[in-house]
PDB file of C-alpha atoms in Angstrom:
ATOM      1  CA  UNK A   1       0.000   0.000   0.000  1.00 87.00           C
ATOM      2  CA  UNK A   2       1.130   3.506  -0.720  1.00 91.00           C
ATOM      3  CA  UNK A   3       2.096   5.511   2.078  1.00 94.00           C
ATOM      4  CA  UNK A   4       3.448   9.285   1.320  1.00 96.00           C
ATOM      5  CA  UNK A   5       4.954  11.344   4.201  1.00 97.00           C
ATOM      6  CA  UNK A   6       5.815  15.023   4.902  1.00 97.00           C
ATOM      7  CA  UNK A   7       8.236  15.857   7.487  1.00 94.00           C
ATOM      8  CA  UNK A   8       8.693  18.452   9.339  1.00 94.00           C
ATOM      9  CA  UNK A   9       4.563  18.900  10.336  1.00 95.00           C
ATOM     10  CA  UNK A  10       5.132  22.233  10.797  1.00 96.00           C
ATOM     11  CA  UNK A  11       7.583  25.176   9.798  1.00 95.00           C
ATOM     12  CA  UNK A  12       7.751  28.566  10.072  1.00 97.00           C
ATOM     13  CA  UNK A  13      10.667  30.847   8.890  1.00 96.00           C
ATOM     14  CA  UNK A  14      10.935  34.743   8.317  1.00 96.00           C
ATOM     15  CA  UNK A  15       9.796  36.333   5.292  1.00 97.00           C
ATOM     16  CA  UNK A  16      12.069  36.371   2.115  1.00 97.00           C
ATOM     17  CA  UNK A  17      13.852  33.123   3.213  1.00 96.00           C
ATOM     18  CA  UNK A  18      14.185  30.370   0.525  1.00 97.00           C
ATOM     19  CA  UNK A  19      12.450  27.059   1.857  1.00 95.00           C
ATOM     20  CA  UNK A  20      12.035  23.097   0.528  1.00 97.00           C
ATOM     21  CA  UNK A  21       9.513  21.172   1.368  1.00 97.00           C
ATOM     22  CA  UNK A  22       9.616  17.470   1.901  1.00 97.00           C
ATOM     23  CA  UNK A  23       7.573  14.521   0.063  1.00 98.00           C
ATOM     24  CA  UNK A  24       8.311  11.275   0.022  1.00 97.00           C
ATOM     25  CA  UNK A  25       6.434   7.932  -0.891  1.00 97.00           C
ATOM     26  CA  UNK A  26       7.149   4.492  -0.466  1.00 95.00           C
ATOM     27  CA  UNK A  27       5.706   2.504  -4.294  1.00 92.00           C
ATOM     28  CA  UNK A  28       7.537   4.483  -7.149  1.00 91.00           C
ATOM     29  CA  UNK A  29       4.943   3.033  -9.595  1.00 91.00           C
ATOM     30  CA  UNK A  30       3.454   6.188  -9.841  1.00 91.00           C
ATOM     31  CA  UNK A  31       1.216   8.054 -12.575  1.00 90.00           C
ATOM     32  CA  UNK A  32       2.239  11.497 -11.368  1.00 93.00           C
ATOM     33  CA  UNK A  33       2.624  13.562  -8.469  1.00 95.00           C
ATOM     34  CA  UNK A  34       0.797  16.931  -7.285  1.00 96.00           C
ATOM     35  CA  UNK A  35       1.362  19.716  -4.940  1.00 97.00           C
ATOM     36  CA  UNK A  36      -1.649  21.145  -3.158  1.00 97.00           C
ATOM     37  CA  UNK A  37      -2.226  24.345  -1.218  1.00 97.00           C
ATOM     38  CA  UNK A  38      -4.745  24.488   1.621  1.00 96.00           C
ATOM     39  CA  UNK A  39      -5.969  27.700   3.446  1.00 94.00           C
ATOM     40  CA  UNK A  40      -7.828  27.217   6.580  1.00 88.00           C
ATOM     41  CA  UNK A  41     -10.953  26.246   6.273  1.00 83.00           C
ATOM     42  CA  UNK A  42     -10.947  26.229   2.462  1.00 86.00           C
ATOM     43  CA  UNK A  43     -10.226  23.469  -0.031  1.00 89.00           C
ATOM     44  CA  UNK A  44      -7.363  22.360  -1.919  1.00 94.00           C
ATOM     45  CA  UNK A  45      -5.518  24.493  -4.744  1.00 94.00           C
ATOM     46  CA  UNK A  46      -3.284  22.799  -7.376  1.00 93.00           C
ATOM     47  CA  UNK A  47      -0.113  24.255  -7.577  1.00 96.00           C
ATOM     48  CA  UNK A  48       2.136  21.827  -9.512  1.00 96.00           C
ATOM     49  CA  UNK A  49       1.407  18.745 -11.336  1.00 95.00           C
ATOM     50  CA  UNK A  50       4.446  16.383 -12.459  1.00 94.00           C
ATOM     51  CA  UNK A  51       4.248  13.664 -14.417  1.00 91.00           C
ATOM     52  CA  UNK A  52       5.916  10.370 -13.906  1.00 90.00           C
ATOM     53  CA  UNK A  53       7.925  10.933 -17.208  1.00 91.00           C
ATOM     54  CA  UNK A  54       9.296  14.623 -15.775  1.00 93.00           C
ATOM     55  CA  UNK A  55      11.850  15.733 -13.729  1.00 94.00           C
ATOM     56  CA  UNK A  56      10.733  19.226 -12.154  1.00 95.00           C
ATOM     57  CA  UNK A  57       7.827  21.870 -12.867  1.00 95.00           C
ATOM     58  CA  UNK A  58       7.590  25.607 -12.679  1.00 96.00           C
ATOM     59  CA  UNK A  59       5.032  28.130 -11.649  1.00 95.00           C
ATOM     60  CA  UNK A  60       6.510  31.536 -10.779  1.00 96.00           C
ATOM     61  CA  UNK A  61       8.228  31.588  -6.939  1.00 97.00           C
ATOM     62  CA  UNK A  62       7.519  27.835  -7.046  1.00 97.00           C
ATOM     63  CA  UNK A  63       9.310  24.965  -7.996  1.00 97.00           C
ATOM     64  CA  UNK A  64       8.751  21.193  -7.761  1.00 97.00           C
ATOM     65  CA  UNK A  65      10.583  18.635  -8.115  1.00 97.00           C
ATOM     66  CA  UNK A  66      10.486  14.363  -8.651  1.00 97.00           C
ATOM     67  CA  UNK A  67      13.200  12.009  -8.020  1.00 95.00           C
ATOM     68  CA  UNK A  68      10.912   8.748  -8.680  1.00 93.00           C
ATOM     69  CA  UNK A  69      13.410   5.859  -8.217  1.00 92.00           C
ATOM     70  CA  UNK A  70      14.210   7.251  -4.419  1.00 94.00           C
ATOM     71  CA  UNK A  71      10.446   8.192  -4.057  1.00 95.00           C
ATOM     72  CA  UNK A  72      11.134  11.813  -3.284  1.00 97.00           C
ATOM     73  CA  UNK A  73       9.411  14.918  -4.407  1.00 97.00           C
ATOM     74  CA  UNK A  74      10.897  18.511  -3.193  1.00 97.00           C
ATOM     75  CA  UNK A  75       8.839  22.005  -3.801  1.00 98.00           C
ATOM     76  CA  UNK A  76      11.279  24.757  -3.181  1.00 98.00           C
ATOM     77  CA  UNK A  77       9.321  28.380  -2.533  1.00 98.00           C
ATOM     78  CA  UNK A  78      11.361  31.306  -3.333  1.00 97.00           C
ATOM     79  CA  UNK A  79      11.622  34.744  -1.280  1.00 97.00           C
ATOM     80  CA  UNK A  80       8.824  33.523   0.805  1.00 97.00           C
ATOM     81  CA  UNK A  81       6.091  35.703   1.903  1.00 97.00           C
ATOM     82  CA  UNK A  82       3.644  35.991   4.711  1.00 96.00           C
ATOM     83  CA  UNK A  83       0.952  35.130   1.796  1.00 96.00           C
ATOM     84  CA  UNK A  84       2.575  31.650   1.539  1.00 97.00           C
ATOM     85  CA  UNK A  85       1.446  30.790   4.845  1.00 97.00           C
ATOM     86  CA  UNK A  86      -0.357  27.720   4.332  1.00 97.00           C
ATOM     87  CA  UNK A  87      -0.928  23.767   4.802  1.00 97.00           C
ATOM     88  CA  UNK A  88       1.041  22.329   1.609  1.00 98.00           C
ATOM     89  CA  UNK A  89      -0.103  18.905   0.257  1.00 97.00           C
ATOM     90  CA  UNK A  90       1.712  16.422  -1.857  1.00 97.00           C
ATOM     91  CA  UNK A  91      -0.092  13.364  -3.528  1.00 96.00           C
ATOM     92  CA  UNK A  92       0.527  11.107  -6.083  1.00 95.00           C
ATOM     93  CA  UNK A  93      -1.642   8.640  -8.157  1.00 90.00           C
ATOM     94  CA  UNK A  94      -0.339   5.334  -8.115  1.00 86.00           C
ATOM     95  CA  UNK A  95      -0.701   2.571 -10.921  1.00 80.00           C
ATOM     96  CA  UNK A  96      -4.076   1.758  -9.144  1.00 80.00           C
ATOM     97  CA  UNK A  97      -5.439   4.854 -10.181  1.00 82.00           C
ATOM     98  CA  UNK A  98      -5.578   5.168  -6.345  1.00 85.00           C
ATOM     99  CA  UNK A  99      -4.823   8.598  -4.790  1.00 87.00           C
ATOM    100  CA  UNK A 100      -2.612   8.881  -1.899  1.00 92.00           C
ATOM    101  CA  UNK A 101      -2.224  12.239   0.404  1.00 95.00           C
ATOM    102  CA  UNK A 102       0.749  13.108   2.469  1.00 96.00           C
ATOM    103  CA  UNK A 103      -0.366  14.609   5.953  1.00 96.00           C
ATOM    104  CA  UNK A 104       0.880  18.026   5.125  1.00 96.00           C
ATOM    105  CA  UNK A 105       3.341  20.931   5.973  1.00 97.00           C
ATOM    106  CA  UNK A 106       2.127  23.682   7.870  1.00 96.00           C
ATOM    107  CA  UNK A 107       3.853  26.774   6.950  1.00 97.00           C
ATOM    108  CA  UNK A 108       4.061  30.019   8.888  1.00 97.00           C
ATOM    109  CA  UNK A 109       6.312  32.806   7.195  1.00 97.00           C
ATOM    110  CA  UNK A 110       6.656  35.291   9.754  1.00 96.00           C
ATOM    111  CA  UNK A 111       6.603  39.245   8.257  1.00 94.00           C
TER     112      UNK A 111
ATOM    113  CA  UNK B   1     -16.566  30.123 -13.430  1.00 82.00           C
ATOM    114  CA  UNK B   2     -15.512  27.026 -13.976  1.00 82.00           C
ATOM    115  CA  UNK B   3     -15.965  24.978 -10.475  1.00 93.00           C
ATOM    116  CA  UNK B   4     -16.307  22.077  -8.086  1.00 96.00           C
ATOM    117  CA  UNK B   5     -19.393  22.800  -6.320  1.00 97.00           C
ATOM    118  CA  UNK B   6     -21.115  20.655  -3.031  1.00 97.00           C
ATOM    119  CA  UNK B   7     -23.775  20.713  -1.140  1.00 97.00           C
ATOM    120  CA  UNK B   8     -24.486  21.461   1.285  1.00 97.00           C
ATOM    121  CA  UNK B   9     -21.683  22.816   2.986  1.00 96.00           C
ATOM    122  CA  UNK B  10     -22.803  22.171   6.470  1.00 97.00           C
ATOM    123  CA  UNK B  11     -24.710  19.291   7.693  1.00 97.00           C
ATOM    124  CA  UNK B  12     -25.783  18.137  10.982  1.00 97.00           C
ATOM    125  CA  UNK B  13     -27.330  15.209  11.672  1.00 96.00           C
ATOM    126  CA  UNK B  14     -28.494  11.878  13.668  1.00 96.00           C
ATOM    127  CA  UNK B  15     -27.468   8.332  13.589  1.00 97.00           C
ATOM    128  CA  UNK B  16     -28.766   6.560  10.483  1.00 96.00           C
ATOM    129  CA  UNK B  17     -30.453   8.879   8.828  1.00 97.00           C
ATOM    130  CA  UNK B  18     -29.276   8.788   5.812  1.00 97.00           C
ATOM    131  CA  UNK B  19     -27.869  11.579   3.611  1.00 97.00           C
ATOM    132  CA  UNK B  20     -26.769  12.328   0.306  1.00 98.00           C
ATOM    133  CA  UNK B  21     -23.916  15.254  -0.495  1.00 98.00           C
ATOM    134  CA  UNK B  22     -23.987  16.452  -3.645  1.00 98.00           C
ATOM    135  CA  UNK B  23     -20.733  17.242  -5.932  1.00 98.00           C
ATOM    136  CA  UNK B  24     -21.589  18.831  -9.731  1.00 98.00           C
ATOM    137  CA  UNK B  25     -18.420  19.853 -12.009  1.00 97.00           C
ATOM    138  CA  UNK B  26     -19.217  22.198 -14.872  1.00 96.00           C
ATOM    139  CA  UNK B  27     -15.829  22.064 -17.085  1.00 96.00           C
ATOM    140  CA  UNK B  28     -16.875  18.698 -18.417  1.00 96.00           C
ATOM    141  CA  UNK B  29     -14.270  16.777 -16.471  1.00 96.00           C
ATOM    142  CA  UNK B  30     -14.202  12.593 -17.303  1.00 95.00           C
ATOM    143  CA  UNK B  31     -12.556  11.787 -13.383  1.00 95.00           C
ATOM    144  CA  UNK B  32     -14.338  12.685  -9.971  1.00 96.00           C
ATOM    145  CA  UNK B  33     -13.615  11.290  -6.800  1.00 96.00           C
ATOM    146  CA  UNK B  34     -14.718  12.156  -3.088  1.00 97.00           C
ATOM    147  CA  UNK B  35     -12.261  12.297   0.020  1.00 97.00           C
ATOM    148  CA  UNK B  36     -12.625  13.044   3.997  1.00 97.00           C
ATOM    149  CA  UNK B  37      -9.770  14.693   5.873  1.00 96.00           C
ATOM    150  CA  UNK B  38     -10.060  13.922   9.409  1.00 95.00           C
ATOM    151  CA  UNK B  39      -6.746  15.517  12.028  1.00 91.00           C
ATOM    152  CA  UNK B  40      -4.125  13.730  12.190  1.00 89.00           C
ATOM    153  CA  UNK B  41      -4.886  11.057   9.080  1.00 92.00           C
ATOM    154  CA  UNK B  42      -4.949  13.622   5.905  1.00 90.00           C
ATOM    155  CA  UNK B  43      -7.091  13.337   3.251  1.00 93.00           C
ATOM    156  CA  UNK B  44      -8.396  10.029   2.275  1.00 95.00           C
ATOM    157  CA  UNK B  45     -10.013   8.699  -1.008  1.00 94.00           C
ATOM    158  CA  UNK B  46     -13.670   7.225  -0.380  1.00 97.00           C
ATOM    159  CA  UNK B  47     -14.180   6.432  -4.345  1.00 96.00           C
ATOM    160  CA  UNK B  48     -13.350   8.043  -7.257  1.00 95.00           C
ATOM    161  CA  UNK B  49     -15.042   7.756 -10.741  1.00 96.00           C
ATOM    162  CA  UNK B  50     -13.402   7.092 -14.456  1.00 93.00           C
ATOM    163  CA  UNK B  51     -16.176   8.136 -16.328  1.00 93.00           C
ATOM    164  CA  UNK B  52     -20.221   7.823 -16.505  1.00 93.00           C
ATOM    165  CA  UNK B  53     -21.380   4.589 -14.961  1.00 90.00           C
ATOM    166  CA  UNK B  54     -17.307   3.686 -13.718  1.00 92.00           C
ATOM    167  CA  UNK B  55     -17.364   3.879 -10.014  1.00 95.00           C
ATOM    168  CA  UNK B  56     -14.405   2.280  -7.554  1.00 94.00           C
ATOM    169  CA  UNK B  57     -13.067   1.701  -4.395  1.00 94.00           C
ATOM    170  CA  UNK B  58     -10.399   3.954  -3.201  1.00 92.00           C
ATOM    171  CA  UNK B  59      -9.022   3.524   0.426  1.00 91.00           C
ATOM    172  CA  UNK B  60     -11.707   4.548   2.787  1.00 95.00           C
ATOM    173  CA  UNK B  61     -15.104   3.240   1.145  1.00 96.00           C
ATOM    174  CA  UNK B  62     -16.981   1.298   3.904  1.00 97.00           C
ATOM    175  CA  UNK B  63     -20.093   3.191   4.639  1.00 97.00           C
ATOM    176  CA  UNK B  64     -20.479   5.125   1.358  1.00 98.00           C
ATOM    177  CA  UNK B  65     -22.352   4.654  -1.440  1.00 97.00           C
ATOM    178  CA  UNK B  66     -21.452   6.795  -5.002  1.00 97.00           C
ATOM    179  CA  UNK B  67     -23.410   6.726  -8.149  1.00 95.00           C
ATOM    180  CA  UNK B  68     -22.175   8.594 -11.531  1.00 96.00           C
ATOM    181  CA  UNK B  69     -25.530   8.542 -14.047  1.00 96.00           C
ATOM    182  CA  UNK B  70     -24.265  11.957 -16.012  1.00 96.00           C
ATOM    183  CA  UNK B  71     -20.630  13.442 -16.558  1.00 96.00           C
ATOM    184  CA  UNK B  72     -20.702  16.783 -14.228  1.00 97.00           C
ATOM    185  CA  UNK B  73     -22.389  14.728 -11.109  1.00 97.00           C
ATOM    186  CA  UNK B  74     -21.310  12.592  -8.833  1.00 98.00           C
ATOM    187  CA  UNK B  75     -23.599  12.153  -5.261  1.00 98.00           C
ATOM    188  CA  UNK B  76     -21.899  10.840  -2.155  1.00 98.00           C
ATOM    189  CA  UNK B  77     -24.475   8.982  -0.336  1.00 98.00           C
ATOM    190  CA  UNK B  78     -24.004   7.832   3.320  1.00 97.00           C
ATOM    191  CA  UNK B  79     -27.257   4.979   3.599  1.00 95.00           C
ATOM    192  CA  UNK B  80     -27.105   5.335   7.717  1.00 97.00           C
ATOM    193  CA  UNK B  81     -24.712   7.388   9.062  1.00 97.00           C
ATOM    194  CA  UNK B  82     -22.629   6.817  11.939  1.00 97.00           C
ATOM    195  CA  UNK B  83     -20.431   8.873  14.416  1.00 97.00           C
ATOM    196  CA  UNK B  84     -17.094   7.629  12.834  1.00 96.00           C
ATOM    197  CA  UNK B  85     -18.453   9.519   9.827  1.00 98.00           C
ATOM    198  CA  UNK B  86     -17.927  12.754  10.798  1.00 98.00           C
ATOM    199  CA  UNK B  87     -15.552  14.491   9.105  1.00 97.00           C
ATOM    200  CA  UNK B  88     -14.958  17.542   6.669  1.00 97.00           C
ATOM    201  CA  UNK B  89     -15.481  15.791   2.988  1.00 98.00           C
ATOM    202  CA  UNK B  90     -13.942  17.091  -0.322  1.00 97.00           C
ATOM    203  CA  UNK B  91     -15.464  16.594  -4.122  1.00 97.00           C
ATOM    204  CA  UNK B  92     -12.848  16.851  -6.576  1.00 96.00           C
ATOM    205  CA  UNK B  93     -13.146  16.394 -10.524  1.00 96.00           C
ATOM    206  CA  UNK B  94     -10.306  16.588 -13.042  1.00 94.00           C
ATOM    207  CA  UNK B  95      -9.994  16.137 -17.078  1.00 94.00           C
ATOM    208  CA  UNK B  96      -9.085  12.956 -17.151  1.00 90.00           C
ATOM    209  CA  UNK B  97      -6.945  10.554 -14.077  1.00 87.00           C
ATOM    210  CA  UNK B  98      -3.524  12.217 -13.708  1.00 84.00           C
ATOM    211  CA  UNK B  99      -4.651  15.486 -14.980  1.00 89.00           C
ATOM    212  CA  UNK B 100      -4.842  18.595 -12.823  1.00 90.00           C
ATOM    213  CA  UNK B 101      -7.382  17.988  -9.636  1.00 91.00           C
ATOM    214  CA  UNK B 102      -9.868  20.693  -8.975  1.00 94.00           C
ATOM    215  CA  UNK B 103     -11.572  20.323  -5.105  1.00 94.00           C
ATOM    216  CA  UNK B 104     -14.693  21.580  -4.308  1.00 95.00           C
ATOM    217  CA  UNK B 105     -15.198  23.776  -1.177  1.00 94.00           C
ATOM    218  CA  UNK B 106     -16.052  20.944   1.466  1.00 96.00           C
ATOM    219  CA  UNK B 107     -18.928  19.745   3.404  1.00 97.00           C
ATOM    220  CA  UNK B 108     -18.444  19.479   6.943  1.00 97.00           C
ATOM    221  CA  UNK B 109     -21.065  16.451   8.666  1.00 98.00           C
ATOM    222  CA  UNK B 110     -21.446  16.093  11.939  1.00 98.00           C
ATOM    223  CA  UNK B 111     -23.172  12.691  13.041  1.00 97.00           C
ATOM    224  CA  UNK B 112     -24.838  12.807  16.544  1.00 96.00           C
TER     225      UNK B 112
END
């Protein structure tokens, strides 16, 4: 069974630092692998989609990236910013067509 | 727009009465699937949907029932609710499986 973890739970750094977060699953048979944002009380945003095939994505401040044979995913945030405060979500579909959640990073970017 | 919509987004109710929450996409999306996110266990996949009349298990799907008779909706019905069932559940819907997931904005059930 697929099991995806995020570690640390929790982070919070000062605004403009440069910050990774952690994703890593256990089955590399995956389809692809997504980032999420959450906001309190809200649902889930897509920020990044990669596919199995790819190696990183790119959406402004954000990058993610997929290492599949050590079943590691990384999204780096640049010059973070109280705005990016936020649960972060990783996910991937395995060759199930099952979808698996990681826990989550909460992160707290201090101004 | 185009959206994930539920309803409703608030629901309180009793032991085994049952209840249906409604999910409706409008970008013509083939995949839908429904999760709950309880503390401390994440999000978890109740069933998910390939396409019109293709329903399956994901991880969580004892006590649900789904049904998916037209593209944009797909019902999550809960036949006699129970305690354990309360939770904050997400509709999501996406072009086809692997493609870009777009989440709806929750329904949170109580069960008394």
């Amino acid at each position: 069974k697929q099991e995806v973890t995020q570690i640390p739970a929790a982070l919070s750094v000062p605004e403009g630092e440069n910050l990774v977060l952690n994703c890593s699953f256990t089955d590399s048979a995956i389809y692809n692998l997504q980032w999420f944002r959450q906001d309190p009380g809200k649902g889930l945003t897509s920020l990044l989609l990669i596919q199995s095939s790819q190696r990183e994505q790119t959406s402004g401040r954000l990058n993610a990236s997929l290492d599949k044979s050590s079943g590691r995913s990384t999204l780096y945030i640049a010059a973070s910013q109280p705005g990016d405060s936020a649960t972060y979500l990783c996910a991937v579909i395995g060759a199930n067509s099952k979808l698996t959640f990681g826990k989550g990073i909460t992160l707290s970017v201090r101004p | 727009e185009a959206q994930v919509t539920q309803n409703p987004r608030y629901l309180i109710t009793v032991t085994g009465k049952k209840l249906t929450v409604t999910c409706s996409q409008n970008m013509n999306h083939e995949y839908m699937s429904w999760y709950r996110q309880d503390p401390g266990l994440g999000l978890r996949q109740i069933y998910y949907s390939m396409n019109v009349e293709v329903t399956d298990k994901g991880d969580v799907p004892e006590g649900y029932k789904v049904s998916r008779k037209e593209k944009r909706n797909f019902p999550l019905i809960l036949e006699s609710p129970s305690p354990n069932q309360t939770s904050l559940y997400f509709c999501a819907s996406s072009l086809l499986l692997g493609d870009t997931q777009y989440f709806g904005p929750g329904t949170r059930l109580t069960v008394l």
